[in-house]
XYZ file of C-alpha atoms in Angstrom:
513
model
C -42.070 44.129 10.603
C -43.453 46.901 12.690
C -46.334 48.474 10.723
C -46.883 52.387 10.717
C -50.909 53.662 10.084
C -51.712 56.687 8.710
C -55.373 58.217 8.197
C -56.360 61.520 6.407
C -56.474 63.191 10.125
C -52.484 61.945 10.328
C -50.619 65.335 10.584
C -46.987 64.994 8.935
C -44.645 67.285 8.597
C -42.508 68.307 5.271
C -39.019 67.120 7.216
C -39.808 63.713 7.477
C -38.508 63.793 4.114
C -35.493 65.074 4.899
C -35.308 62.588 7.685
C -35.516 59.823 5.667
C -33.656 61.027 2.311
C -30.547 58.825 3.619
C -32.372 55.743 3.434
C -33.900 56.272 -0.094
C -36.548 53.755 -1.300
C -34.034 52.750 -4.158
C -31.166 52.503 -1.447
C -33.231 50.539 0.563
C -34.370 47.991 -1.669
C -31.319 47.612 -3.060
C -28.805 47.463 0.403
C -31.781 45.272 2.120
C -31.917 42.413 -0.566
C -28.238 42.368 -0.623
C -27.429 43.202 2.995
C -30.018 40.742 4.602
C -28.904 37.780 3.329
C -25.458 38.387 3.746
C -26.089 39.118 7.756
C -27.935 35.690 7.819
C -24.748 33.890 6.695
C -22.524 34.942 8.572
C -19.158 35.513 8.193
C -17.840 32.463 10.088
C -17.690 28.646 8.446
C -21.580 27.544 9.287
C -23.748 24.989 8.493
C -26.209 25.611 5.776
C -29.379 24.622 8.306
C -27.999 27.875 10.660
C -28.143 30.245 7.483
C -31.511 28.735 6.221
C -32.721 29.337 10.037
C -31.386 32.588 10.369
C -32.627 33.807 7.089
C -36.467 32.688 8.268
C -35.854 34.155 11.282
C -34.470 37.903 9.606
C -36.930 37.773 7.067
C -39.927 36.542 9.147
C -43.452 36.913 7.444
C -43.779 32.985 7.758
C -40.916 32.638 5.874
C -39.207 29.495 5.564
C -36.627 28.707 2.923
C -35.976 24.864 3.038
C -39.608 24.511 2.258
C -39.212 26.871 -0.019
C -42.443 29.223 1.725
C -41.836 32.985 0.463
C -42.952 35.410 2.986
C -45.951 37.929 3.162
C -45.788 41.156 4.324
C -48.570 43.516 5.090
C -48.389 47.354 4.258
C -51.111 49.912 4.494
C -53.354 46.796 3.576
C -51.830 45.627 1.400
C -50.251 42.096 0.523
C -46.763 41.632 -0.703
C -44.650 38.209 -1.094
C -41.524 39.260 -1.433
C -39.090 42.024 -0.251
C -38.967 43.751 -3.339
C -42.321 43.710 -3.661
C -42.599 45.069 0.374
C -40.483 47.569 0.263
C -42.226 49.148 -3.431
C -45.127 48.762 -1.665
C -43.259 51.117 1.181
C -42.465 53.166 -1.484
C -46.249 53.794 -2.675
C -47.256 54.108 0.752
C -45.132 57.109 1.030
C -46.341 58.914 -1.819
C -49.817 58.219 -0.524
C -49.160 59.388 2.576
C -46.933 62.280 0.842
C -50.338 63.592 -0.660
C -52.139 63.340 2.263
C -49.898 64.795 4.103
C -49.890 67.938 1.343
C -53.655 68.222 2.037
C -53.749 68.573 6.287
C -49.866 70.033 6.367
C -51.159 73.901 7.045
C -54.158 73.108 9.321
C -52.563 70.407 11.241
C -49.105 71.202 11.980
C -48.688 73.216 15.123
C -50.444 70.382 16.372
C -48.808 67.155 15.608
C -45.504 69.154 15.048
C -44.182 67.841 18.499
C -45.465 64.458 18.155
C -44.321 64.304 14.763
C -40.969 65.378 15.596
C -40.599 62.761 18.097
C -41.821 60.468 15.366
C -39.278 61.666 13.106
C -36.638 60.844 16.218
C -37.816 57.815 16.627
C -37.619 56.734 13.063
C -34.330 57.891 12.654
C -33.054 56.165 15.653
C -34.625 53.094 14.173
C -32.641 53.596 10.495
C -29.374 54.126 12.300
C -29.786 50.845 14.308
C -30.728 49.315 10.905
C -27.699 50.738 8.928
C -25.506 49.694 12.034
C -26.789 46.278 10.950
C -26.843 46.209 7.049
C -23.060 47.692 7.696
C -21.834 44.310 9.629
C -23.606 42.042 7.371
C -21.839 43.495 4.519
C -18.825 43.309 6.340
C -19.200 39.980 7.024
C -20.154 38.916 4.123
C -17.509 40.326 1.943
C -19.820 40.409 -1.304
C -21.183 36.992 -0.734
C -24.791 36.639 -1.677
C -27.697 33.797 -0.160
C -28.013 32.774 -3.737
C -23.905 31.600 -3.789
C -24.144 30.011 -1.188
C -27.111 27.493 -1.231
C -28.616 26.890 -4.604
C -31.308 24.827 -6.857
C -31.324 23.903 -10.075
C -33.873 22.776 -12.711
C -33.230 19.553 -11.691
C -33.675 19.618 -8.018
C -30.305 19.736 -7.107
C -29.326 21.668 -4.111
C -26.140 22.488 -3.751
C -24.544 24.197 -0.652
C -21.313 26.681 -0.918
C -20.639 25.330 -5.152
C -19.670 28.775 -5.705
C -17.584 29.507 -3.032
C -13.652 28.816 -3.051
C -12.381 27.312 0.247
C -12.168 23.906 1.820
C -12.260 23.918 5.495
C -15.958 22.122 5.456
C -19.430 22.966 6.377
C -20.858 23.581 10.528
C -24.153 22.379 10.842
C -23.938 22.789 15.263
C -26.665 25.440 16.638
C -25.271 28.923 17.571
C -24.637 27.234 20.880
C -22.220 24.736 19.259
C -24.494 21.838 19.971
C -24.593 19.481 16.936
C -28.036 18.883 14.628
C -28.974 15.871 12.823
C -29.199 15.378 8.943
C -32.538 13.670 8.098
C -33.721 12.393 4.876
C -30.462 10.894 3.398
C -30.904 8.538 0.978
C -28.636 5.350 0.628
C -25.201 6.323 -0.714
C -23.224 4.314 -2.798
C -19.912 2.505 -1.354
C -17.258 2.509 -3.718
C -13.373 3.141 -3.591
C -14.318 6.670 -5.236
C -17.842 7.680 -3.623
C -18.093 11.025 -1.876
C -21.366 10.504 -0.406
C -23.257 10.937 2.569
C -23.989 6.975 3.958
C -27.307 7.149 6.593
C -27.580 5.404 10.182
C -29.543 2.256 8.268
C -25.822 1.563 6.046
C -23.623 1.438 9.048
C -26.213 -0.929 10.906
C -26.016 -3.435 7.974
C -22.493 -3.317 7.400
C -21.770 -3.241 11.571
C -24.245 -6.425 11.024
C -22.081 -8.045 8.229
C -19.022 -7.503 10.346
C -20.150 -8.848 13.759
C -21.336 -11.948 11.442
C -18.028 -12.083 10.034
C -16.188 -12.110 13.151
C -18.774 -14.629 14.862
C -17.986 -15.428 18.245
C -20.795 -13.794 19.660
C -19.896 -10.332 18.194
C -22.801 -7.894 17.525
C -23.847 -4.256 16.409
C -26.724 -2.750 17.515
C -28.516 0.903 18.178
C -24.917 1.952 17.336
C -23.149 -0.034 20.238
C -20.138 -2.621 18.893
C -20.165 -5.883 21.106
C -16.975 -7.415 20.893
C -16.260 -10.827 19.784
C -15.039 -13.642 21.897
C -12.929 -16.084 20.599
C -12.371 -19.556 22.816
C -9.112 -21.308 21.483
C -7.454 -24.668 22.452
C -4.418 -23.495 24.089
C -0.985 -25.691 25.127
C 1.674 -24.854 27.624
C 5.355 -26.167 27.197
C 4.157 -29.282 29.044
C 1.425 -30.364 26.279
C -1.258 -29.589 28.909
C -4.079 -28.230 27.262
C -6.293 -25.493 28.574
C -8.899 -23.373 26.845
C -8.074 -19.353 26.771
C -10.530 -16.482 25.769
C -9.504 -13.539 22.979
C -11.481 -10.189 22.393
C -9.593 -9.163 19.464
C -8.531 -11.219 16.016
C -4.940 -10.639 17.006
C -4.918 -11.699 20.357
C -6.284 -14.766 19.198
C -3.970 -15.527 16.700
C -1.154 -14.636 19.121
C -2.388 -17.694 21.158
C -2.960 -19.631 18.291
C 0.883 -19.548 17.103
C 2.066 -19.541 21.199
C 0.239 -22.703 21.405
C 1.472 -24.524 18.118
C 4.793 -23.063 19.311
C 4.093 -24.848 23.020
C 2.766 -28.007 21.027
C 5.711 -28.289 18.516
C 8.572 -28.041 21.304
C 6.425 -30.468 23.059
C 6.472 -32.753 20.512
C 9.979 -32.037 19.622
C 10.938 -32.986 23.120
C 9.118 -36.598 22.948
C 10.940 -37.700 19.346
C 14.395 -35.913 20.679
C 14.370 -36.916 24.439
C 12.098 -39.736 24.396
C 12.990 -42.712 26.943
C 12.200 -45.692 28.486
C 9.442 -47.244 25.990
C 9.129 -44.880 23.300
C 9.449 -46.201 20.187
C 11.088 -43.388 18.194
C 14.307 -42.290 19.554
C 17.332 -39.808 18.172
C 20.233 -39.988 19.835
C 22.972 -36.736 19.907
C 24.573 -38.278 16.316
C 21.200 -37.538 14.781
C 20.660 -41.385 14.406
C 17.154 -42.141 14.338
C 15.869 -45.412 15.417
C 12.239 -47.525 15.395
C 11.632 -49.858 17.851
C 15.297 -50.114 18.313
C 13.884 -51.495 22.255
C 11.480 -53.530 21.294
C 11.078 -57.098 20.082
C 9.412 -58.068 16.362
C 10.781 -58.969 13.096
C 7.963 -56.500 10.944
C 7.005 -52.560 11.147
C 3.564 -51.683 9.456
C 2.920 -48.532 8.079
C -0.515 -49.327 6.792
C -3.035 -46.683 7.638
C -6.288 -47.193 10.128
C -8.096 -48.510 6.539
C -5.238 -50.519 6.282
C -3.780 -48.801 2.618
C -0.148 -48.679 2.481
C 1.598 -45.789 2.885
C 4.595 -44.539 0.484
C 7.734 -43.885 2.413
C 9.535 -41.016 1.379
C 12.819 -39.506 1.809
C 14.738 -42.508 1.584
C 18.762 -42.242 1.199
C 19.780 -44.823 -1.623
C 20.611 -47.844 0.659
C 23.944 -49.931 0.182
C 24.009 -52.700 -2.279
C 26.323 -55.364 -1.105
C 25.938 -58.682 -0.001
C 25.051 -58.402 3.606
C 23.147 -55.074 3.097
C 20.237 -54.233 5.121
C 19.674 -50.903 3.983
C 16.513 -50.131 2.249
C 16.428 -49.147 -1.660
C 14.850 -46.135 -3.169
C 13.122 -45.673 -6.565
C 15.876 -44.318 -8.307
C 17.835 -46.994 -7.306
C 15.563 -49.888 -8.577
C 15.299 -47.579 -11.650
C 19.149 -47.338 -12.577
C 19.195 -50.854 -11.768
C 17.040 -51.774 -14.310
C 17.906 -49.316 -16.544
C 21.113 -51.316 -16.412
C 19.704 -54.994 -16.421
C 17.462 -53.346 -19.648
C 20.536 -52.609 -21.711
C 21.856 -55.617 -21.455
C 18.835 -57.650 -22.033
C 18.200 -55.435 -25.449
C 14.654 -56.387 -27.265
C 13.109 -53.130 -26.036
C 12.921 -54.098 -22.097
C 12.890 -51.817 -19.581
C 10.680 -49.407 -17.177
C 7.965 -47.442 -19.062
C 7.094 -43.954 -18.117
C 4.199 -45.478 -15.093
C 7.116 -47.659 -13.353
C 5.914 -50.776 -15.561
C 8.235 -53.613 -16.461
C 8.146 -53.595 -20.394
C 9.924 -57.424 -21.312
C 12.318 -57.712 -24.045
C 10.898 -59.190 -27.634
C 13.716 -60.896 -29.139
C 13.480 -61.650 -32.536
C 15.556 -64.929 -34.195
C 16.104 -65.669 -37.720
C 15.242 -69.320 -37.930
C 14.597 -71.770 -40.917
C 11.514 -73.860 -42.076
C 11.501 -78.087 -42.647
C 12.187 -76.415 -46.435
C 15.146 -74.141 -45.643
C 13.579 -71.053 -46.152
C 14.493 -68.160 -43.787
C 11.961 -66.805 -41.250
C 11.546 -65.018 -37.878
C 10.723 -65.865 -34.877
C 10.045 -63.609 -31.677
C 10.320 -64.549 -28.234
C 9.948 -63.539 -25.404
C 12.498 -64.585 -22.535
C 15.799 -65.115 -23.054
C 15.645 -69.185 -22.848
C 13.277 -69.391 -25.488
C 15.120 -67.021 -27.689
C 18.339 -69.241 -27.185
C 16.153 -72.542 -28.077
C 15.559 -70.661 -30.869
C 18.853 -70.065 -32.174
C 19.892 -73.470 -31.249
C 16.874 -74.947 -33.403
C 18.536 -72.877 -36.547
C 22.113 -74.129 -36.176
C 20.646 -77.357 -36.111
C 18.649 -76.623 -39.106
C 21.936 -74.786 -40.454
C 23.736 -78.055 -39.815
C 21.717 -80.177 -41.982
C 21.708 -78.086 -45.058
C 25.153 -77.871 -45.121
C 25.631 -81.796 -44.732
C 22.875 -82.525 -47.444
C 25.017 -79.725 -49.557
C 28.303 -82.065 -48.774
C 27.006 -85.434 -49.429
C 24.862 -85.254 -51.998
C 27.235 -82.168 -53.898
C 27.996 -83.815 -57.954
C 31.113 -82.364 -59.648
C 32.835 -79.127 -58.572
C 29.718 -76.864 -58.655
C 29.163 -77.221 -54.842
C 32.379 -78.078 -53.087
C 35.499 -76.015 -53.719
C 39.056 -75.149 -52.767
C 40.798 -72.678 -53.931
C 44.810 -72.438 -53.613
C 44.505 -70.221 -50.454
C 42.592 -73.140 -48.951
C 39.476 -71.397 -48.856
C 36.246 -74.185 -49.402
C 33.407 -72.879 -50.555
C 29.878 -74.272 -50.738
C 27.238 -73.830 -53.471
C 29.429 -70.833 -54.791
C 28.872 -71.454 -58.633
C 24.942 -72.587 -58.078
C 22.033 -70.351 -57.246
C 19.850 -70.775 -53.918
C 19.737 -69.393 -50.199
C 19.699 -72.500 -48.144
C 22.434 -75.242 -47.418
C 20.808 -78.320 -45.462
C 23.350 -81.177 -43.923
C 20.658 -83.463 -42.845
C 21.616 -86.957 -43.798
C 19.065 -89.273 -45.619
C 17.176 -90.159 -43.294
C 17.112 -86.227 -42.745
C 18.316 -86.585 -39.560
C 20.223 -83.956 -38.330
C 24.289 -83.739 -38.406
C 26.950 -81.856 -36.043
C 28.820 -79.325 -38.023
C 32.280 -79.722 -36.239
C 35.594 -77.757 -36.892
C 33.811 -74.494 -37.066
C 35.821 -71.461 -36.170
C 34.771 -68.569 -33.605
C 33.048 -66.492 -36.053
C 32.980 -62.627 -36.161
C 30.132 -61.669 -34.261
C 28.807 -58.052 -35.678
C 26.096 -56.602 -36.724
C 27.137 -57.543 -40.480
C 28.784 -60.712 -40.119
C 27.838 -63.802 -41.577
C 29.895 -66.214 -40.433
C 29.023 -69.365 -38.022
C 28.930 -69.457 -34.294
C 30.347 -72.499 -32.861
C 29.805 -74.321 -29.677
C 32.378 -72.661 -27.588
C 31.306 -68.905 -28.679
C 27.431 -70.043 -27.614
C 28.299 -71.245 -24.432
C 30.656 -68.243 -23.432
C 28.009 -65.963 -24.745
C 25.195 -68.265 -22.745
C 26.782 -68.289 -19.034
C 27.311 -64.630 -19.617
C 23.740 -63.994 -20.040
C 23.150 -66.623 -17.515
C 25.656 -64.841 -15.089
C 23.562 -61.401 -15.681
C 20.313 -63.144 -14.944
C 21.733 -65.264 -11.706
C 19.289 -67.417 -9.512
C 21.063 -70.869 -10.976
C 20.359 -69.847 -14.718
C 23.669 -71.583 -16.764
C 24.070 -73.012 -20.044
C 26.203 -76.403 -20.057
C 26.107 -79.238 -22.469
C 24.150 -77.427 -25.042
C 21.148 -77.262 -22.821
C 19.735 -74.105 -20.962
C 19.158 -74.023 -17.280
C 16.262 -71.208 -16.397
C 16.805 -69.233 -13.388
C 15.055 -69.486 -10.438
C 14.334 -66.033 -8.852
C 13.470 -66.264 -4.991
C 11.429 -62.785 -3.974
C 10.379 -62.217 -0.579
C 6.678 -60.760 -1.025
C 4.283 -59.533 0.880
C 0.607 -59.471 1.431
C -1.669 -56.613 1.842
C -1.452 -57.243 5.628
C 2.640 -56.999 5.583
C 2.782 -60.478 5.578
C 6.246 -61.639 4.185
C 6.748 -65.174 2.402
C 9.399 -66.220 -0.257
C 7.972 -67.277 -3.625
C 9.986 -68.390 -6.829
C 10.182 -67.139 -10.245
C 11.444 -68.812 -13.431
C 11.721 -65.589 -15.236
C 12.341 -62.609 -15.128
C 9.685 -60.747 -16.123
C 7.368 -62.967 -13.538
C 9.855 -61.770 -10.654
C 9.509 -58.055 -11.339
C 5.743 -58.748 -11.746
């Protein structure tokens, strides 16, 4: 600020006044508070550094606002912090000087009246350039004050434009468009909905964390990205393989998929073309055969630790008599479904592919005739033990016959119906003779066979029933002359080194097994 000295021998004139009655101490301090921080701002978008800068530089007196350094001005001798305060103390000057200027004004005129004159020029050259000033910051401005646009709270917030309505953004370049750093910003927080400033020292870390990511030698440093570089195993339509260098995720995976492409038609080519000694071959009827050129009687599946392998996707084979066709699971499993129903006695496959055997259960009779059961079982044993009750049958009804007194035991009636024991209590009927050796019970009609008869089986019925059974179970089982022939069952095993012998079964639980 340009300071103006006055002493007693200072001659002023009575005009100077009147010069200066436009600029008023009231207008000034008013239109100067106002007016300079508006000019600072500017009317343009810029950066709240350039308004902070200008406003040290306009206010000067050591001012500096982002350190928040009021400034001092000096008037007549006096000290003054603020512009308020500066231009009151402006305002005191001239009445000071107004009084000393009362005291000299007759005795000193005529000779400072042309200097003073020129002052008075002078000064009001100076106010016009000043108005000329305070009249384009206001116009720039457009009633926007320094405190609207940069602000701080109790709290130490600073805000910057909060006030203001528009969203085109803040200019922080110099007024020679050259751009300016922010210092001091502290780590932001990243989050889907954070608004916040992130510093130099975030992007390094997560540059870092994505050049670790990507691997391949990829790095960021002092702001410079160093691209990855992927090696992959690459395949032309030949099968040749060749390695092949990528810069880029994409690019890599594009040679990825052209060489599994390559690799696959390669492949494709050797199962579906394959001559001379290959041993998979398809031919144009989509008939696929193994070793169809080779000689051997075996094909092993086993894996390098020698554990077999299931085979899957197996077409249910033909089941004839000259069949070479392999079986599947549901196959076997209908099969034995089958096999089960007829067997009864609860056999069949349980829910783990087991062979569950049948339990068949036999009402038989003691030395005493009393009625028990017996389980068994196979389906030999279970026929021994029906033939071991008949027999015991037998001899209670002979014992009944020859040792029978009266007509209690032994009767006819007109129809011709003979009935045993029908007038006498008891549950058993024993034919043994007295040596209680056992009898045959001939004449015996095909009885009703139900699941509520109680009539006698004869001979005849037993054996159709037995080679029925024994045509169901096969491998030589029959049932002639009242004695059963078990099965043999010849299976073709094999070790856990594919090894293939035949082994025989009498039953046929033991053959499933």
């Amino acid at each position: 600020m340009k300071k103006i000295y006055t002493t007693p021998q200072t001659p002023v004139v009575s005009d100077f006044k009147n010069s200066c009655s436009p600029y008023g101490l009231p207008f000034i301090k008013t239109l100067s508070l106002v007016s300079v921080a508006v000019f600072l701002s500017n009317a343009s978008p810029v950066s709240a550094c350039d308004v902070w800068g200008n406003v040290d530089t306009y206010f000067g007196g050591g001012t500096n606002v982002r350190k928040s350094i009021a400034p001092t001005y000096i008037i007549d001798g006096h000290v003054y912090r603020d512009v308020g305060s500066a231009f009151s103390g402006v305002g005191n000057a001239f009445d000071r000087w107004k009084s000393q200027v009362n005291t000299k004004i007759d005795s000193k005129f005529d000779k400072f009246n042309s200097d003073w004159k020129n002052q008075v020029n002078n000064i009001n050259s100076k106010f016009s350039s000043i108005d000329h000033h305070l009249n384009a910051i206001i116009s720039k401005m457009k009633g926007t004050s320094f405190d609207q646009i940069v602000q701080f709270n109790n709290q130490g917030l600073i805000t910057v434009g909060a006030n203001l309505s528009g969203a085109f953004g803040i200019d922080f370049s110099d007024k020679n468009g050259n751009g300016r750093f922010i210092l001091g910003v502290r780590d932001a927080v990243i989050s889907p909905n954070s608004n916040l400033a992130v510093n130099g020292s975030q992007l390094y870390n997560l540059g870092k964390v994505i050049s670790q990511s990507f691997g391949g030698g990829a790095d960021y440093n002092l702001g410079n990205w160093k691209s990855p570089t992927f090696t992959i195993k690459a395949f032309d339509q030949n099968g040749n393989q060749r390695q092949e260098n990528y810069s880029t995720v994409a690019d890599a995976f594009t040679g990825v998929n052209n060489s599994v492409e390559n690799l696959n038609k390669a492949i494709k080519n050797v199962v579906s073309n394959a001559a001379g000694d290959t041993l998979v071959k398809q031919n144009d009827a989509g008939l696929i055969t193994i070793g169809g050129s080779k000689d051997g009687d075996r094909i092993d599946i086993t894996n390098n630790m020698r554990g077999p392998r299931v085979l899957s996707g197996i077409r249910g084979g033909a089941i004839t008599k000259t069949s070479t066709d392999a079986i599947n699971g549901s196959q076997i499993d209908f099969i034995s479904q089958v096999f089960a129903s007829y067997l009864g006695g609860g056999a069949g496959y349980n829910v783990d592919g087991k062979w569950s055997g049948p339990t068949f259960t036999i009402i038989s009779f003691d030395q005493n005739g009393n009625e028990i059961e017996d389980q068994y079982r196979d389906v030999a044993s279970a026929f021994a033990g029906v033939k071991n009750s008949f027999r015991k049958l037998n001899e209670k009804i002979e014992n009944v016959v020859i040792n029978g007194t009266g007509d209690a035991l032994v009767k006819q009636d007109t129809a011709g119906l003979i009935t045993i024991g029908g007038k006498v209590s008891g549950t058993k009927v024993n034919i043994a003779n007295i040596d209680n050796a056992t009898r045959i019970l001939s004449g015996v009609r095909a009885g009703s066979i139900t699941a509520t008869s109680t009539d006698a089986i004869n001979g005849a019925q037993l054996y159709s029933i037995s080679n029925a059974v024994a045509g169901y179970f096969g491998g030589g089982a029959s049932y002639r002359d009242g004695a059963w022939n078990a099965p043999t069952f010849t299976v073709k095993v094999f070790d856990k080194n594919g090894n293939g012998a035949e082994k025989d079964y009498s039953t046929v639980a033991e053959a499933f097994t």
